[in-house]
Short mmCIF file of C-alpha atoms in Angstrom, two decimals:
data_model
loop_
_atom_site.label_atom_id
_atom_site.label_comp_id
_atom_site.label_asym_id
_atom_site.label_seq_id
_atom_site.Cartn_x
_atom_site.Cartn_y
_atom_site.Cartn_z
CA MET H 1 -0.36 0.39 -0.33
CA SER H 2 1.24 3.29 -1.23
CA ASN H 3 1.55 6.02 1.14
CA HIS H 4 1.09 8.68 -0.55
CA PRO H 5 -1.61 9.63 -3.76
CA TYR H 6 0.00 9.89 -6.62
CA SER H 7 1.50 7.61 -9.35
CA PRO H 8 2.84 5.16 -10.69
CA ARG H 9 1.60 3.79 -7.86
CA ASP H 10 5.14 2.33 -6.77
CA LEU H 11 6.88 5.50 -6.20
CA ILE H 12 8.76 5.63 -2.79
CA LEU H 13 8.52 9.22 -1.04
CA PRO H 14 9.69 7.49 2.99
CA ASP H 15 7.48 10.01 5.24
CA PHE H 16 5.23 11.28 2.99
CA THR H 17 3.08 14.11 4.53
CA PRO H 18 -0.54 15.10 3.46
CA ASN H 19 -1.64 17.76 3.44
CA LEU H 20 -3.13 20.98 5.65
CA ARG H 21 -4.39 23.56 3.56
CA SER H 22 -7.72 21.93 1.74
CA VAL H 23 -7.06 22.56 -2.30
CA SER H 24 -9.28 25.62 -2.67
CA ASP H 25 -7.00 27.40 0.23
CA VAL H 26 -3.65 26.92 -1.71
CA HIS H 27 -5.54 27.50 -5.15
CA ALA H 28 -6.93 31.01 -3.59
CA TRP H 29 -3.40 31.88 -2.03
CA ASN H 30 -2.02 31.38 -5.08
CA GLY H 31 -4.66 33.30 -6.96
CA ALA H 32 -4.57 36.38 -4.55
CA ALA H 33 -0.60 36.88 -5.07
CA THR H 34 -0.85 37.12 -8.39
CA PHE H 35 -4.08 39.25 -8.84
CA LEU H 36 -1.46 41.51 -6.89
CA VAL H 37 1.70 41.35 -8.88
CA MET H 38 -1.29 41.95 -12.07
CA TYR H 39 -2.32 44.93 -10.70
CA GLY H 40 1.09 46.13 -8.77
CA ILE H 41 2.31 46.40 -12.16
CA TRP H 42 -0.48 47.41 -14.29
CA VAL H 43 -0.27 50.92 -11.97
CA LEU H 44 3.17 50.95 -12.03
CA ALA H 45 3.68 50.55 -16.45
CA GLY H 46 0.67 53.57 -15.81
CA ARG H 47 3.07 55.72 -14.47
CA SER H 48 6.15 55.14 -16.65
CA SER H 49 7.32 58.56 -18.91
CA LEU H 50 7.25 56.33 -21.89
CA LYS H 51 3.48 55.83 -23.00
CA LEU H 52 3.45 52.08 -22.79
CA SER H 53 0.34 49.94 -25.41
CA LYS H 54 -1.66 47.48 -23.66
CA THR H 55 1.30 44.86 -25.22
CA ASP H 56 3.86 46.62 -23.33
CA LYS H 57 1.71 46.22 -20.06
CA TRP H 58 0.90 43.32 -20.96
CA LEU H 59 3.82 41.26 -21.34
CA MET H 60 5.37 43.58 -18.38
CA ILE H 61 2.86 41.41 -16.21
CA TRP H 62 4.25 38.51 -17.75
CA TRP H 63 7.78 39.01 -16.80
CA ALA H 64 7.27 39.55 -14.17
CA VAL H 65 4.44 37.09 -13.03
CA SER H 66 6.39 33.98 -14.65
CA GLY H 67 10.28 34.88 -13.45
CA LEU H 68 8.01 35.40 -9.63
CA ILE H 69 7.39 32.01 -9.85
CA HIS H 70 10.32 30.76 -11.26
CA ILE H 71 12.00 32.54 -8.41
CA ILE H 72 10.00 31.45 -5.60
CA HIS H 73 7.61 28.80 -6.86
CA GLU H 74 10.73 27.27 -8.48
CA GLY H 75 13.52 28.15 -6.18
CA TYR H 76 11.40 26.97 -3.21
CA TRP H 77 11.28 23.02 -5.01
CA LEU H 78 14.82 23.08 -6.61
CA PHE H 79 16.28 23.81 -2.74
CA SER H 80 13.79 21.83 -1.42
CA PRO H 81 14.23 18.20 -2.07
CA GLU H 82 12.09 16.82 0.87
CA PHE H 83 9.52 18.89 0.46
CA TYR H 84 7.18 16.22 0.44
CA LYS H 85 7.40 15.61 3.84
CA ASP H 86 6.25 18.77 5.92
CA LYS H 87 3.76 19.00 8.67
CA SER H 88 4.66 22.58 9.13
CA GLY H 89 1.84 23.59 6.36
CA ASN H 90 4.80 25.53 4.35
CA TYR H 91 3.02 27.09 1.79
CA PHE H 92 5.14 26.32 -1.43
CA ALA H 93 5.73 22.70 0.21
CA GLU H 94 1.79 22.70 -0.26
CA VAL H 95 1.54 24.04 -3.67
CA TRP H 96 3.71 21.51 -4.96
CA LYS H 97 2.52 18.37 -2.55
CA GLU H 98 -0.88 19.09 -5.10
CA TYR H 99 1.12 19.79 -7.90
CA CYS H 100 1.94 16.71 -7.36
CA LYS H 101 -1.26 15.32 -8.57
CA GLY H 102 -0.77 16.44 -11.95
CA ASP H 103 3.25 15.00 -12.55
CA SER H 104 4.56 13.68 -9.80
CA ARG H 105 8.10 13.29 -11.22
CA TYR H 106 8.27 16.84 -9.03
CA ALA H 107 7.91 14.70 -5.88
CA SER H 108 10.98 11.99 -7.56
CA ARG H 109 12.86 14.86 -9.24
CA HIS H 110 13.24 13.70 -12.36
CA SER H 111 17.03 14.76 -13.88
CA ALA H 112 15.40 16.60 -16.69
CA VAL H 113 12.76 18.59 -14.62
CA VAL H 114 15.27 19.32 -12.40
CA GLY H 115 17.82 20.84 -15.11
CA ILE H 116 14.73 23.06 -16.76
CA GLU H 117 13.63 24.78 -13.27
CA GLY H 118 17.26 24.93 -12.62
CA ILE H 119 18.42 26.71 -14.98
CA ALA H 120 14.78 28.43 -15.29
CA VAL H 121 15.09 29.75 -11.39
CA ILE H 122 18.66 30.99 -11.99
CA ILE H 123 18.93 32.17 -16.02
CA VAL H 124 15.34 32.43 -16.09
CA GLY H 125 13.91 34.29 -13.08
CA PRO H 126 16.08 37.21 -12.83
CA ALA H 127 16.25 37.43 -16.78
CA SER H 128 12.18 37.81 -16.52
CA LEU H 129 12.37 41.25 -13.88
CA PHE H 130 15.13 42.40 -15.77
CA ALA H 131 12.91 42.05 -18.68
CA VAL H 132 10.43 43.91 -16.94
CA TYR H 133 12.56 46.75 -16.82
CA ALA H 134 13.90 47.18 -20.14
CA ILE H 135 10.03 47.22 -21.75
CA ALA H 136 9.44 49.78 -19.01
CA LYS H 137 12.15 51.79 -19.94
CA GLY H 138 12.55 50.99 -23.36
CA LYS H 139 15.21 49.89 -23.77
CA SER H 140 16.29 49.12 -27.83
CA TYR H 141 17.25 45.29 -26.25
CA SER H 142 14.20 44.26 -24.56
CA TYR H 143 12.90 43.01 -27.18
CA ILE H 144 15.58 40.26 -28.09
CA LEU H 145 15.77 39.96 -23.89
CA GLN H 146 12.32 38.94 -24.48
CA LEU H 147 12.89 36.58 -27.82
CA ALA H 148 16.16 34.23 -26.30
CA LEU H 149 13.74 34.35 -22.46
CA ALA H 150 10.51 33.79 -24.18
CA LEU H 151 12.69 30.02 -26.79
CA VAL H 152 13.90 29.37 -23.56
CA GLN H 153 10.67 28.67 -21.90
CA PHE H 154 9.06 26.60 -25.08
CA TYR H 155 11.53 25.24 -25.55
CA GLY H 156 12.33 23.56 -21.77
CA SER H 157 8.01 22.96 -21.54
CA THR H 158 8.50 21.21 -24.91
CA LEU H 159 10.99 19.07 -23.60
CA TYR H 160 9.46 19.12 -19.62
CA PHE H 161 5.95 18.03 -22.41
CA ILE H 162 8.29 15.40 -24.47
CA THR H 163 10.29 13.43 -21.41
CA ALA H 164 6.62 13.09 -20.37
CA PHE H 165 5.33 11.37 -22.89
CA LEU H 166 8.21 9.06 -24.08
CA GLU H 167 8.14 7.45 -20.20
CA GLY H 168 4.95 6.33 -20.42
CA ASP H 169 2.37 9.57 -19.60
CA ASN H 170 1.76 7.85 -15.56
CA PHE H 171 2.97 10.51 -13.51
CA ALA H 172 -0.73 11.45 -13.30
CA MET H 173 -3.55 10.19 -9.85
CA ASP H 174 -6.44 10.97 -12.15
CA ARG H 175 -7.18 12.36 -16.00
CA ASP H 176 -8.81 15.79 -13.69
CA HIS H 177 -5.38 17.12 -12.23
CA TYR H 178 -3.95 15.23 -15.76
CA TYR H 179 -6.00 18.24 -17.89
CA LYS H 180 -5.68 21.50 -15.19
CA TYR H 181 -2.05 20.61 -14.19
CA PHE H 182 -0.48 18.57 -16.39
CA ILE H 183 -1.36 19.34 -19.99
CA ALA H 184 -3.25 23.40 -19.26
CA GLN H 185 -0.20 24.90 -16.92
CA GLY H 186 2.12 23.56 -18.69
CA GLY H 187 0.73 24.34 -21.46
CA THR H 188 0.63 28.38 -20.46
CA TRP H 189 4.21 28.53 -20.72
CA LEU H 190 4.18 26.39 -23.99
CA LEU H 191 1.22 29.19 -25.39
CA PHE H 192 2.45 32.53 -24.15
CA PRO H 193 6.11 32.14 -24.74
CA ALA H 194 4.69 30.45 -28.67
CA LEU H 195 2.74 34.56 -28.98
CA ILE H 196 5.68 36.39 -27.27
CA ILE H 197 8.61 34.61 -30.04
CA ILE H 198 6.47 35.56 -32.92
CA ARG H 199 5.80 38.83 -31.97
CA CYS H 200 9.26 39.88 -30.89
CA TRP H 201 10.98 37.56 -33.91
CA LYS H 202 8.65 41.13 -36.48
CA LYS H 203 9.70 43.20 -34.43
CA ILE H 204 13.11 42.43 -34.46
CA SER H 205 13.26 41.22 -38.37
CA ALA H 206 11.15 44.97 -39.21
CA ALA H 207 14.26 46.95 -37.38
CA CYS H 208 17.33 45.07 -39.27
CA GLU H 209 15.83 45.96 -42.45
CA PHE H 210 14.81 49.25 -41.66
CA GLN H 211 19.12 49.52 -41.00
CA ASP H 212 19.56 47.58 -44.43
CA GLN H 213 18.11 49.51 -45.94
CA LYS H 214 19.19 52.60 -44.58
CA LYS H 215 22.97 51.41 -44.35
CA ALA H 216 22.07 50.00 -48.88
CA LYS H 217 20.54 54.32 -48.99
CA PHE H 218 23.66 56.01 -47.72
CA TYR H 219 26.67 54.31 -48.04
CA MET U 1 29.00 -10.63 -17.43
CA SER U 2 28.16 -8.22 -19.84
CA ASN U 3 28.02 -8.92 -23.60
CA HIS U 4 28.57 -4.40 -24.55
CA PRO U 5 31.26 -2.39 -23.36
CA TYR U 6 29.23 0.15 -22.59
CA SER U 7 29.53 1.99 -18.21
CA PRO U 8 27.26 1.29 -16.53
CA ARG U 9 27.76 -1.87 -16.29
CA ASP U 10 24.10 -3.98 -15.34
CA LEU U 11 22.58 -2.35 -18.26
CA ILE U 12 21.44 -4.81 -20.87
CA LEU U 13 21.92 -5.00 -24.52
CA PRO U 14 19.61 -7.95 -26.02
CA ASP U 15 22.01 -8.80 -29.37
CA PHE U 16 24.75 -5.92 -29.44
CA THR U 17 27.08 -6.30 -31.88
CA PRO U 18 30.51 -4.67 -31.41
CA ASN U 19 31.53 -1.79 -34.46
CA LEU U 20 33.68 -4.11 -37.43
CA ARG U 21 35.60 -1.12 -38.85
CA SER U 22 38.78 0.27 -36.49
CA VAL U 23 37.81 3.42 -34.20
CA SER U 24 40.75 5.08 -36.77
CA ASP U 25 38.13 4.29 -39.66
CA VAL U 26 35.27 5.70 -38.06
CA HIS U 27 36.95 8.28 -37.64
CA ALA U 28 38.73 8.82 -40.59
CA TRP U 29 35.11 8.93 -42.68
CA ASN U 30 33.64 11.34 -40.71
CA GLY U 31 36.40 13.86 -40.66
CA ALA U 32 36.25 13.14 -44.59
CA ALA U 33 33.24 14.46 -44.39
CA THR U 34 32.73 17.12 -42.44
CA PHE U 35 36.36 18.46 -44.26
CA LEU U 36 34.05 17.90 -48.30
CA VAL U 37 31.52 19.99 -46.67
CA MET U 38 33.78 22.85 -44.62
CA TYR U 39 35.93 23.29 -47.94
CA GLY U 40 32.40 23.64 -50.74
CA ILE U 41 31.00 25.86 -48.49
CA TRP U 42 33.76 28.14 -48.57
CA VAL U 43 34.22 27.60 -52.85
CA LEU U 44 30.82 28.28 -52.62
CA ALA U 45 30.66 31.28 -50.46
CA GLY U 46 33.62 32.25 -51.83
CA ARG U 47 30.96 33.21 -55.13
CA SER U 48 28.28 34.46 -53.77
CA SER U 49 27.45 37.90 -55.49
CA LEU U 50 28.42 39.15 -51.97
CA LYS U 51 31.08 40.74 -50.44
CA LEU U 52 31.07 38.10 -47.53
CA SER U 53 33.19 38.78 -43.83
CA LYS U 54 35.47 35.63 -43.15
CA THR U 55 33.60 35.38 -40.24
CA ASP U 56 30.39 35.51 -42.21
CA LYS U 57 31.54 32.46 -43.97
CA TRP U 58 32.39 30.20 -41.61
CA LEU U 59 29.51 30.69 -39.80
CA MET U 60 28.12 29.41 -43.18
CA ILE U 61 30.25 26.28 -42.36
CA TRP U 62 28.92 25.58 -38.49
CA TRP U 63 25.13 25.68 -40.21
CA ALA U 64 25.92 23.39 -43.32
CA VAL U 65 28.52 21.12 -41.17
CA SER U 66 26.23 21.15 -38.00
CA GLY U 67 23.29 20.56 -39.53
CA LEU U 68 23.99 17.88 -41.04
CA ILE U 69 25.23 16.39 -38.23
CA HIS U 70 21.08 16.85 -36.45
CA ILE U 71 20.18 15.24 -40.30
CA ILE U 72 22.04 12.82 -40.94
CA HIS U 73 24.00 11.91 -37.90
CA GLU U 74 21.41 12.85 -35.55
CA GLY U 75 18.63 11.67 -37.50
CA TYR U 76 19.99 8.23 -38.21
CA TRP U 77 19.88 7.29 -34.89
CA LEU U 78 16.70 9.00 -33.60
CA PHE U 79 14.84 6.69 -35.94
CA SER U 80 17.24 3.52 -35.44
CA PRO U 81 16.75 2.52 -31.83
CA GLU U 82 17.75 -1.05 -32.39
CA PHE U 83 21.33 0.90 -33.99
CA TYR U 84 23.78 -1.10 -31.48
CA LYS U 85 22.62 -4.62 -32.89
CA ASP U 86 24.09 -4.50 -36.36
CA LYS U 87 25.40 -6.80 -38.11
CA SER U 88 25.88 -5.39 -41.04
CA GLY U 89 28.49 -2.82 -40.78
CA ASN U 90 26.63 0.21 -41.17
CA TYR U 91 29.23 3.33 -40.95
CA PHE U 92 26.05 5.09 -38.97
CA ALA U 93 25.46 2.07 -36.37
CA GLU U 94 29.07 2.61 -35.40
CA VAL U 95 29.04 5.79 -35.50
CA TRP U 96 27.29 5.26 -33.08
CA LYS U 97 28.27 2.12 -31.54
CA GLU U 98 31.61 4.18 -30.87
CA TYR U 99 30.33 7.14 -29.29
CA CYS U 100 28.40 5.12 -26.95
CA LYS U 101 31.41 4.53 -24.78
CA GLY U 102 31.34 8.14 -23.88
CA ASP U 103 27.36 8.42 -23.23
CA SER U 104 25.94 4.75 -23.48
CA ARG U 105 22.52 7.31 -22.74
CA TYR U 106 22.67 6.77 -27.11
CA ALA U 107 22.32 2.85 -26.54
CA SER U 108 19.60 3.20 -23.54
CA ARG U 109 17.71 5.80 -25.41
CA HIS U 110 17.36 8.34 -22.14
CA SER U 111 14.74 10.29 -22.88
CA ALA U 112 16.03 13.44 -21.95
CA VAL U 113 19.10 11.87 -24.98
CA VAL U 114 16.02 11.60 -27.40
CA GLY U 115 14.21 14.84 -26.77
CA ILE U 116 16.61 16.97 -27.15
CA GLU U 117 17.36 14.50 -30.01
CA GLY U 118 14.35 14.67 -31.48
CA ILE U 119 14.30 18.50 -31.71
CA ALA U 120 17.65 18.95 -33.28
CA VAL U 121 16.97 16.54 -35.80
CA ILE U 122 13.61 18.30 -37.25
CA ILE U 123 13.43 21.65 -36.12
CA VAL U 124 17.47 22.59 -35.63
CA GLY U 125 18.50 20.43 -38.69
CA PRO U 126 16.09 21.85 -41.23
CA ALA U 127 16.80 25.30 -39.77
CA SER U 128 21.12 25.58 -39.67
CA LEU U 129 20.81 24.39 -43.72
CA PHE U 130 17.75 27.27 -44.10
CA ALA U 131 20.94 29.79 -41.98
CA VAL U 132 23.39 28.84 -44.36
CA TYR U 133 20.74 29.98 -47.94
CA ALA U 134 20.59 33.49 -44.98
CA ILE U 135 23.46 34.34 -44.96
CA ALA U 136 24.81 34.17 -47.92
CA LYS U 137 21.82 36.01 -49.71
CA GLY U 138 22.71 38.45 -46.75
CA LYS U 139 18.76 38.52 -45.31
CA SER U 140 17.90 40.51 -42.70
CA TYR U 141 17.37 37.71 -40.79
CA SER U 142 19.50 35.98 -40.44
CA TYR U 143 21.02 37.01 -37.64
CA ILE U 144 17.64 36.26 -35.58
CA LEU U 145 17.16 33.46 -37.05
CA GLN U 146 20.57 32.65 -36.19
CA LEU U 147 20.76 33.12 -32.44
CA ALA U 148 17.77 31.45 -32.08
CA LEU U 149 19.62 27.93 -33.25
CA ALA U 150 22.20 28.64 -30.94
CA LEU U 151 20.24 29.14 -28.48
CA VAL U 152 18.22 25.92 -28.58
CA GLN U 153 21.84 24.24 -29.37
CA PHE U 154 22.98 25.75 -26.80
CA TYR U 155 20.35 24.80 -24.69
CA GLY U 156 19.62 21.30 -24.67
CA SER U 157 23.14 21.17 -24.55
CA THR U 158 23.27 22.43 -21.10
CA LEU U 159 21.13 20.10 -19.80
CA TYR U 160 22.21 16.95 -21.33
CA PHE U 161 25.39 17.86 -19.27
CA ILE U 162 22.95 18.98 -16.47
CA THR U 163 20.51 15.26 -16.46
CA ALA U 164 24.04 13.08 -17.05
CA PHE U 165 25.17 15.25 -14.35
CA LEU U 166 22.40 14.14 -11.54
CA GLU U 167 21.82 11.02 -12.49
CA GLY U 168 25.87 10.55 -11.15
CA ASP U 169 28.59 11.15 -13.92
CA ASN U 170 28.59 7.16 -15.24
CA PHE U 171 27.57 7.08 -18.51
CA ALA U 172 30.70 6.63 -19.86
CA MET U 173 33.17 3.32 -20.36
CA ASP U 174 37.18 5.09 -19.54
CA ARG U 175 38.15 8.74 -18.93
CA ASP U 176 39.90 8.79 -22.15
CA HIS U 177 36.02 7.72 -23.57
CA TYR U 178 35.22 10.49 -21.34
CA TYR U 179 36.97 13.34 -22.07
CA LYS U 180 37.00 12.90 -25.69
CA TYR U 181 33.64 11.97 -26.68
CA PHE U 182 31.65 13.18 -24.00
CA ILE U 183 33.09 16.63 -22.46
CA ALA U 184 34.81 17.10 -26.12
CA GLN U 185 32.39 16.27 -28.16
CA GLY U 186 30.18 17.61 -26.07
CA GLY U 187 31.50 20.85 -25.18
CA THR U 188 31.89 21.84 -29.25
CA TRP U 189 27.63 21.96 -28.90
CA LEU U 190 28.46 25.11 -25.94
CA LEU U 191 31.48 26.74 -27.16
CA PHE U 192 30.38 27.98 -30.77
CA PRO U 193 26.76 28.84 -30.21
CA ALA U 194 27.99 30.29 -27.45
CA LEU U 195 30.46 32.46 -29.92
CA ILE U 196 27.13 33.29 -31.85
CA ILE U 197 25.11 34.50 -29.42
CA ILE U 198 26.83 36.97 -28.20
CA ARG U 199 27.70 38.20 -32.09
CA CYS U 200 23.95 37.97 -32.85
CA TRP U 201 22.98 39.71 -29.75
CA LYS U 202 25.47 42.85 -30.20
CA LYS U 203 24.56 42.67 -34.40
CA ILE U 204 20.54 42.72 -33.16
CA SER U 205 21.05 45.11 -30.31
CA ALA U 206 22.89 47.39 -32.63
CA ALA U 207 19.95 47.66 -35.57
CA CYS U 208 17.44 47.80 -33.05
CA GLU U 209 19.55 50.46 -31.31
CA PHE U 210 20.04 52.66 -34.90
CA GLN U 211 15.85 51.91 -35.51
CA ASP U 212 15.37 54.18 -32.07
CA GLN U 213 17.67 56.73 -32.88
CA LYS U 214 16.15 57.17 -36.70
CA LYS U 215 12.22 57.18 -34.90
CA ALA U 216 13.71 59.61 -32.96
CA LYS U 217 14.92 61.99 -35.39
CA PHE U 218 12.96 61.81 -38.21
CA TYR U 219 8.98 61.66 -35.75
#
């Protein structure tokens, strides 16, 4: 008999401790914190000396929210291999115990997941917050920075899914958590980065073309 | 008693068949083919209507050689899970049986390696050959295409190393093959992409800055 609810059933997690909070409690705190960050960035962006477009404000929100998730949530996980033993009701431990219902590789510390998350925590997280600043200040390198970060997020998420599928796609405890957590939440990190890649690619191509044309004219 | 020379010793490879060719034979064919491609690209680049810089010619060589390796060598591997059983002396089977001395995950089909190689074969390979064309024709999108491809190569290689280290770094049969194949050959796919990322980043930043300045002046 397994002492945890996760799949596969033969996964061994000594001293696993179930969550103290309810599922809706964990989601509510997450939702409230996300909403606060979104609201704060929207207000800050409105005060910028530049007239930022709505798209730019939403991009600042994406990089702030995803950057903070990389640093805080994923950072906690990266350095807490025994989070599933937590008995104190630590909020982040409870978030990850809940997410493991959709992908137990976060409990078993699958090497590809640790690698992808390690890069996200150490490189992508801080650089995402820097992208918020770059957009707010209208820096020339803002598009290329966003393109690079979105590519890393997109590639990481692609590998996240491919490795699960190649190993039998049996890491969710039921269909419900499979779709809600693994597919929908994981898919978020494919969808938004893809949109950002397309937008930045167009912007950068246009700038390179502009330069080529001007230089062809004058020199 | 294991029927293969690879590490770890408990890796099971039914019907493993040792190479028919000598090690130097396998390396010689690889070296000759690489040299031919390099020479061909250098000659072709010299005939371009644009006056291509030496750096651009070397970049064309990188994308041609690495694109062909992605498509041909890695493509063969991706679709030949039983290459280690080959008794016919197939050149590509022998290349991979030799490389497995430095990293047996190519024989055991480690999921992270299959994921990284799958993306390399299907996306990066064809797009790398397209980059050769884009450089030769002086296309405006050449820098952003190269940046995106180099980032994917760099990130893929980083994960290639991280996953091996996390799983005990015990996939080479001896120190000699560890350094020659795993570290040196694997490291090639970190070094050159890193140089290309830095160069393209500078070029694109300059173009974006140029556009910002011109537009600030005229509008």
